[in-house]
Structure formats: C-alpha cells, structure tokens
Amino acid sequence: MEDHIRFDAEACTLLLLDQRKLPLVEETFACRTVEDVIYALQTMVVRGAPAIGVSAAYGCRIALKQAMAAGAYWANELGRLLGLLVQARPTAVNLAWAVGEMREAARGIADPRELGEAWLALARKIHADDIAMNRAMGRFGGELLADGDTVMTHCNAGALATAGYGTALGVIRGAVDMGKKISVIANETRPFLQGARLTAYELHKDGIPVTVACDNACSLLMKRGLVDKVVVGADRIVANGDVANKIGTSGVAILARHYGVPFYVAAPSSTFDLATPDGSLIPIEDRTPLEVTHVGPTQITPDGVPVFNYAFDITDNALITGIVTERGVLYPPYTTSIAETIGRKP
Ligand code: MRU
C-alpha cells in the first residue's frame, strides 16, 4: 500500500486516504490549504509519525502557494503558515524534522517560483526516502524474527503510518518476504483503535495472519506463551534511547520484560531527536476527551466525569531489546549506539 498519500502537483493538492473511516470506508480527503493539512493531521485523517512528516512536507508546498497571494510579503506569510503547521501535533518529531528539512532547502532561494520547484522535489524525495528506509528496516529487522513466530504489535506502525511498507509492520513484512511464516497479534489500541481498525486492515489485505486482542489481554497472552516477540514503532526516540509511542506501549514493554519476551522498536532516522537527552522531556499530546467518552457516536461514560486522553507514553530504554533503523539494529548502551549510528551523516 503506497498510494494512501498522493500529491497532485498541478492542483497543488494533497490527497489522503481518510484513516478515520477505515476499515469500512475507503475515501480520499483533499487538502488544498495549509489549514486543511493541519485539520487532517489533528483529526487523524493521516497519522503515524513518518506519514505526518511526509504530509507536512507537501503541506509546506501548499503553504507556499497560499503565501504567494500576499504578494511582496509572501516570505512573512510563509513563515507564519509554517509556524502553524509545525505545531499541529507535538509528539511525533517527524513533523518538525520534515518542516526543518524544507526550511533548510529554502536558504538562499529568493524567488518563490524557484522555491516551489525545489520544495516539490524535496517533498517527493522525503516521500520516496521513507519507503526506502522502511524496506531497509524490513531487511534488518526481518532477521530478528524466526520462522513460525507470533509477533505482538501496538497501534499501527504500518504502511498507513508511513509512506508505505511500515516500520514495525515493515519488520514483519521483511520477515514474510524472507519466506518466514509470521502471525501477528494486533492490540486494539484504545481509544482511536489504530490496531483494530488499521493494523488488522492492512495485514489482512496482505494475507498476513492477524488476530486482534483487547489491550488488557496482553498479560494473559504473554503468560500463556502466545507471544514470541513484540515489535512496535515510535513517534520520537531521544538521545538515551527512551521511546515515545502510542499510549499503552510502555505497559506492553513492562509485561514483555516480566515474561521474558524480546521487545523491539522500529523507526527511521527521521524519528530520532538527539537534542533531547531523555524521555521525560518529550511533550505528550493530550487529545480531546471525546475519543474516550464516546465510541463512534455513542457516549459510554456518565456526563460530567473527567477522563484522561494522553495519546503517547514513554518506554524506558532499559526495557528495549533492540532498535531497528534503516542503518542497522541498535543495541544498548543506546546513548553510544544512537550517537554513533544516527548522530553522524550516513
Ligand atoms: O496518534 P498516532 O496514530 O499518530 O500515533 C502513531 C503511533 O504511535 C504509532 O504506534 C507509530 O509507531 C508511530 S508511526 C510508525
């Protein structure tokens, strides 16, 4: 699945498969303005750290077109629009990374038309590079899985969360491409149900056996020996190897340690934030209570009762067996392996 993020250059429009409606309805959501892109990011029409980065890169191109309407003040207006775009979601560092790459490429270009061409080319490169990085992770990570393994994953770190192939699901696809038989347990991932709706959708479509489990079944499944390995994605990995990923991930990691199940994280270099020393400093997105108080249109909690809806948690580096990147698999001590492998230009 590589056509869920498309860019129509002639119309300067970003076309996204609307992930809010999956798995039952496949519908395209068109972003013609930077406000549309921000709305798509915040309401999770498109979600998943690398997919957010790719969409934001195209969002910069759209922002430029919009800013050009300001005539001589286009550069100021562009700066304002990019400032809004970069704040759309706080935890996934790929958003700031992609906008940073676009800003860097704009240095020294004074003509907006020339910038438009440079930015379109760069956004397409960020898009293509993401797929290539995921396939490389699939080759490295696929080696970690054994023929016959059952792999638990949390949230959706698949093709839909990236430009294609996936990070955690890329590792699973890599093993399957090597001829190994792999089954997947997809944690449903309350409240947005990325596991039940999206991971199950894309693996089932690809013919990879997948079983959906309630998030709170994790301990029982591990205790019964039904989980050989855990592989998850990441929204941000900081200098000491602490990992921000979908809420519930750290609980899975703690259980995996308790039951002796290897716990792997898969993420491209664009998900690393070496400027942040440890996970306590990562901003955690606090989303609308409606995602918790309601399932679809149906209210499930009493009126007036407050809820928590933190969207991410932090997994301590000590719980992580290895981190799969497009440059190889990193092992503890992560401060050293991350600095040596991600801290330098490839
Ligand atoms: O809120 P989301 O759906 O954007 O969060 C995505 C995740 O947390 C995924 O687990 C993922 O690992 C990061 S994207 C490969």
Short mmCIF file of N, CA and C and ligand atoms in Angstrom, two decimals, residues 19 41 44 46-52 89 91-92 94 134 153-162 166-169 189 192 194 197-199 231-236 243-247 249 265-268 271 285 287 291 311-313, ligand 1:
data_model
loop_
_atom_site.label_atom_id
_atom_site.label_comp_id
_atom_site.label_asym_id
_atom_site.label_seq_id
_atom_site.Cartn_x
_atom_site.Cartn_y
_atom_site.Cartn_z
N GLN A 19 -8.05 7.98 7.10
CA GLN A 19 -7.88 6.85 8.02
C GLN A 19 -8.93 6.82 9.12
N LEU A 41 -4.12 16.51 9.96
CA LEU A 41 -3.17 15.98 10.95
C LEU A 41 -3.83 15.88 12.32
N MET A 44 -6.56 13.24 12.55
CA MET A 44 -6.01 11.93 12.22
C MET A 44 -6.61 11.30 10.95
N VAL A 46 -4.77 11.58 8.53
CA VAL A 46 -3.45 10.95 8.33
C VAL A 46 -2.76 10.98 9.69
N ARG A 47 -2.10 9.87 10.05
CA ARG A 47 -1.44 9.81 11.36
C ARG A 47 -0.30 8.81 11.23
N GLY A 48 0.48 8.72 12.32
CA GLY A 48 1.70 7.90 12.26
C GLY A 48 2.86 8.83 11.94
N ALA A 49 3.92 8.74 12.75
CA ALA A 49 4.98 9.75 12.69
C ALA A 49 5.54 9.99 11.28
N PRO A 50 6.00 8.94 10.56
CA PRO A 50 6.56 9.22 9.23
C PRO A 50 5.52 9.77 8.24
N ALA A 51 4.28 9.28 8.32
CA ALA A 51 3.23 9.79 7.41
C ALA A 51 2.93 11.25 7.71
N ILE A 52 3.02 11.61 8.99
CA ILE A 52 2.82 13.02 9.38
C ILE A 52 3.94 13.87 8.76
N ARG A 89 0.81 18.74 15.66
CA ARG A 89 0.84 17.66 16.67
C ARG A 89 2.22 17.71 17.35
N THR A 91 4.02 15.43 19.54
CA THR A 91 4.90 14.34 19.98
C THR A 91 5.76 13.77 18.86
N ALA A 92 5.16 13.49 17.71
CA ALA A 92 5.91 12.88 16.60
C ALA A 92 6.92 13.89 16.07
N ASN A 94 8.86 13.72 13.61
CA ASN A 94 8.97 13.76 12.14
C ASN A 94 8.33 15.01 11.55
N ASN A 134 11.99 2.21 5.16
CA ASN A 134 11.18 1.13 5.74
C ASN A 134 11.57 -0.23 5.17
N THR A 153 2.03 -6.43 18.21
CA THR A 153 2.32 -5.03 17.92
C THR A 153 1.23 -4.17 18.53
N HIS A 154 1.56 -2.91 18.76
CA HIS A 154 0.63 -1.99 19.41
C HIS A 154 0.43 -0.80 18.49
N CYS A 155 -0.78 -0.31 18.37
CA CYS A 155 -1.11 0.80 17.48
C CYS A 155 -0.94 0.37 16.02
N ASN A 156 -0.73 1.30 15.13
CA ASN A 156 -0.44 0.97 13.73
C ASN A 156 0.85 1.66 13.34
N ALA A 157 1.86 0.83 13.10
CA ALA A 157 3.14 1.33 12.59
C ALA A 157 3.38 0.62 11.27
N GLY A 158 2.37 0.73 10.42
CA GLY A 158 2.39 0.01 9.14
C GLY A 158 2.51 0.96 7.97
N ALA A 159 2.11 0.46 6.80
CA ALA A 159 2.13 1.27 5.59
C ALA A 159 1.36 2.57 5.80
N LEU A 160 0.22 2.45 6.49
CA LEU A 160 -0.64 3.62 6.68
C LEU A 160 0.01 4.70 7.55
N ALA A 161 0.91 4.30 8.45
CA ALA A 161 1.56 5.25 9.36
C ALA A 161 2.80 5.86 8.74
N THR A 162 3.11 5.43 7.52
CA THR A 162 4.35 5.85 6.85
C THR A 162 3.99 6.17 5.39
N GLY A 166 5.86 0.35 6.07
CA GLY A 166 5.75 0.41 7.52
C GLY A 166 7.06 0.26 8.25
N THR A 167 7.02 0.60 9.55
CA THR A 167 8.21 0.46 10.40
C THR A 167 8.10 -0.88 11.14
N ALA A 168 7.26 -0.96 12.18
CA ALA A 168 7.09 -2.26 12.87
C ALA A 168 6.51 -3.30 11.90
N LEU A 169 5.49 -2.89 11.15
CA LEU A 169 4.92 -3.86 10.19
C LEU A 169 5.88 -4.09 9.03
N THR A 189 -5.72 -1.00 20.76
CA THR A 189 -5.20 0.36 20.93
C THR A 189 -6.32 1.41 21.10
N PHE A 192 -8.34 5.33 19.88
CA PHE A 192 -8.57 5.59 18.45
C PHE A 192 -8.60 4.29 17.64
N GLN A 194 -6.28 2.19 16.46
CA GLN A 194 -5.41 2.03 15.28
C GLN A 194 -5.07 0.56 15.03
N ARG A 197 -8.51 -1.27 13.82
CA ARG A 197 -9.02 -0.78 12.54
C ARG A 197 -7.96 -0.83 11.45
N LEU A 198 -6.74 -0.35 11.76
CA LEU A 198 -5.76 -0.09 10.69
C LEU A 198 -4.75 -1.22 10.52
N THR A 199 -4.17 -1.70 11.64
CA THR A 199 -3.20 -2.79 11.54
C THR A 199 -3.90 -4.04 11.00
N VAL A 231 7.06 -6.10 18.46
CA VAL A 231 7.69 -5.08 17.62
C VAL A 231 6.72 -3.90 17.52
N VAL A 232 7.19 -2.73 17.91
CA VAL A 232 6.36 -1.51 17.83
C VAL A 232 7.11 -0.43 17.06
N GLY A 233 6.40 0.61 16.68
CA GLY A 233 7.03 1.77 16.04
C GLY A 233 7.38 2.82 17.09
N ALA A 234 7.64 4.03 16.64
CA ALA A 234 7.98 5.12 17.57
C ALA A 234 7.58 6.45 16.97
N ASP A 235 7.24 7.37 17.84
CA ASP A 235 6.96 8.74 17.42
C ASP A 235 8.14 9.66 17.68
N ARG A 236 8.97 9.26 18.63
CA ARG A 236 10.20 10.02 18.91
C ARG A 236 11.12 9.13 19.75
N VAL A 243 11.74 5.91 24.35
CA VAL A 243 10.90 5.93 23.15
C VAL A 243 9.49 6.42 23.48
N ALA A 244 9.04 7.45 22.74
CA ALA A 244 7.62 7.83 22.81
C ALA A 244 6.88 7.05 21.74
N ASN A 245 5.83 6.38 22.14
CA ASN A 245 4.96 5.69 21.18
C ASN A 245 3.55 5.70 21.77
N LYS A 246 2.62 5.17 21.00
CA LYS A 246 1.20 5.22 21.37
C LYS A 246 0.96 4.79 22.80
N ILE A 247 0.04 5.47 23.48
CA ILE A 247 -0.29 5.17 24.88
C ILE A 247 -0.56 3.66 25.03
N THR A 249 2.04 1.50 25.09
CA THR A 249 3.26 0.80 24.65
C THR A 249 4.15 0.45 25.83
N VAL A 265 11.83 -2.02 18.90
CA VAL A 265 11.25 -0.80 18.35
C VAL A 265 11.82 -0.63 16.94
N ALA A 266 10.99 -0.23 15.99
CA ALA A 266 11.47 0.02 14.62
C ALA A 266 11.14 1.46 14.23
N ALA A 267 12.15 2.20 13.80
CA ALA A 267 11.92 3.60 13.41
C ALA A 267 13.07 4.10 12.54
N PRO A 268 12.75 4.97 11.58
CA PRO A 268 13.81 5.53 10.72
C PRO A 268 14.56 6.65 11.43
N THR A 271 12.96 9.82 12.96
CA THR A 271 12.18 9.77 14.20
C THR A 271 13.06 10.01 15.43
N GLU A 285 1.11 14.54 23.78
CA GLU A 285 -0.13 15.11 23.27
C GLU A 285 -1.32 14.71 24.16
N ARG A 287 -5.21 14.71 23.99
CA ARG A 287 -6.22 14.87 22.94
C ARG A 287 -7.63 15.06 23.53
N GLU A 291 -12.69 11.30 22.45
CA GLU A 291 -12.21 10.00 21.97
C GLU A 291 -12.37 8.92 23.03
N ALA A 311 -2.09 10.75 24.54
CA ALA A 311 -2.03 9.91 23.34
C ALA A 311 -0.76 9.05 23.27
N PHE A 312 0.25 9.38 24.08
CA PHE A 312 1.53 8.65 24.00
C PHE A 312 2.06 8.37 25.39
N ASP A 313 2.94 7.39 25.49
CA ASP A 313 3.70 7.22 26.73
C ASP A 313 5.17 6.97 26.38
O1 MRU B 1 -1.54 9.03 17.17
P1 MRU B 1 -0.92 8.29 16.03
O2 MRU B 1 -1.81 7.28 15.41
O3 MRU B 1 -0.30 9.23 15.03
O4 MRU B 1 0.28 7.52 16.71
C1 MRU B 1 1.06 6.62 15.97
C2 MRU B 1 1.86 5.72 16.79
O5 MRU B 1 2.05 5.93 17.97
C3 MRU B 1 2.38 4.50 16.14
O6 MRU B 1 2.49 3.48 17.08
C4 MRU B 1 3.67 4.55 15.50
O7 MRU B 1 4.60 3.72 15.98
C5 MRU B 1 4.40 5.70 15.15
S1 MRU B 1 4.29 5.77 13.43
C6 MRU B 1 5.16 4.47 12.68
#
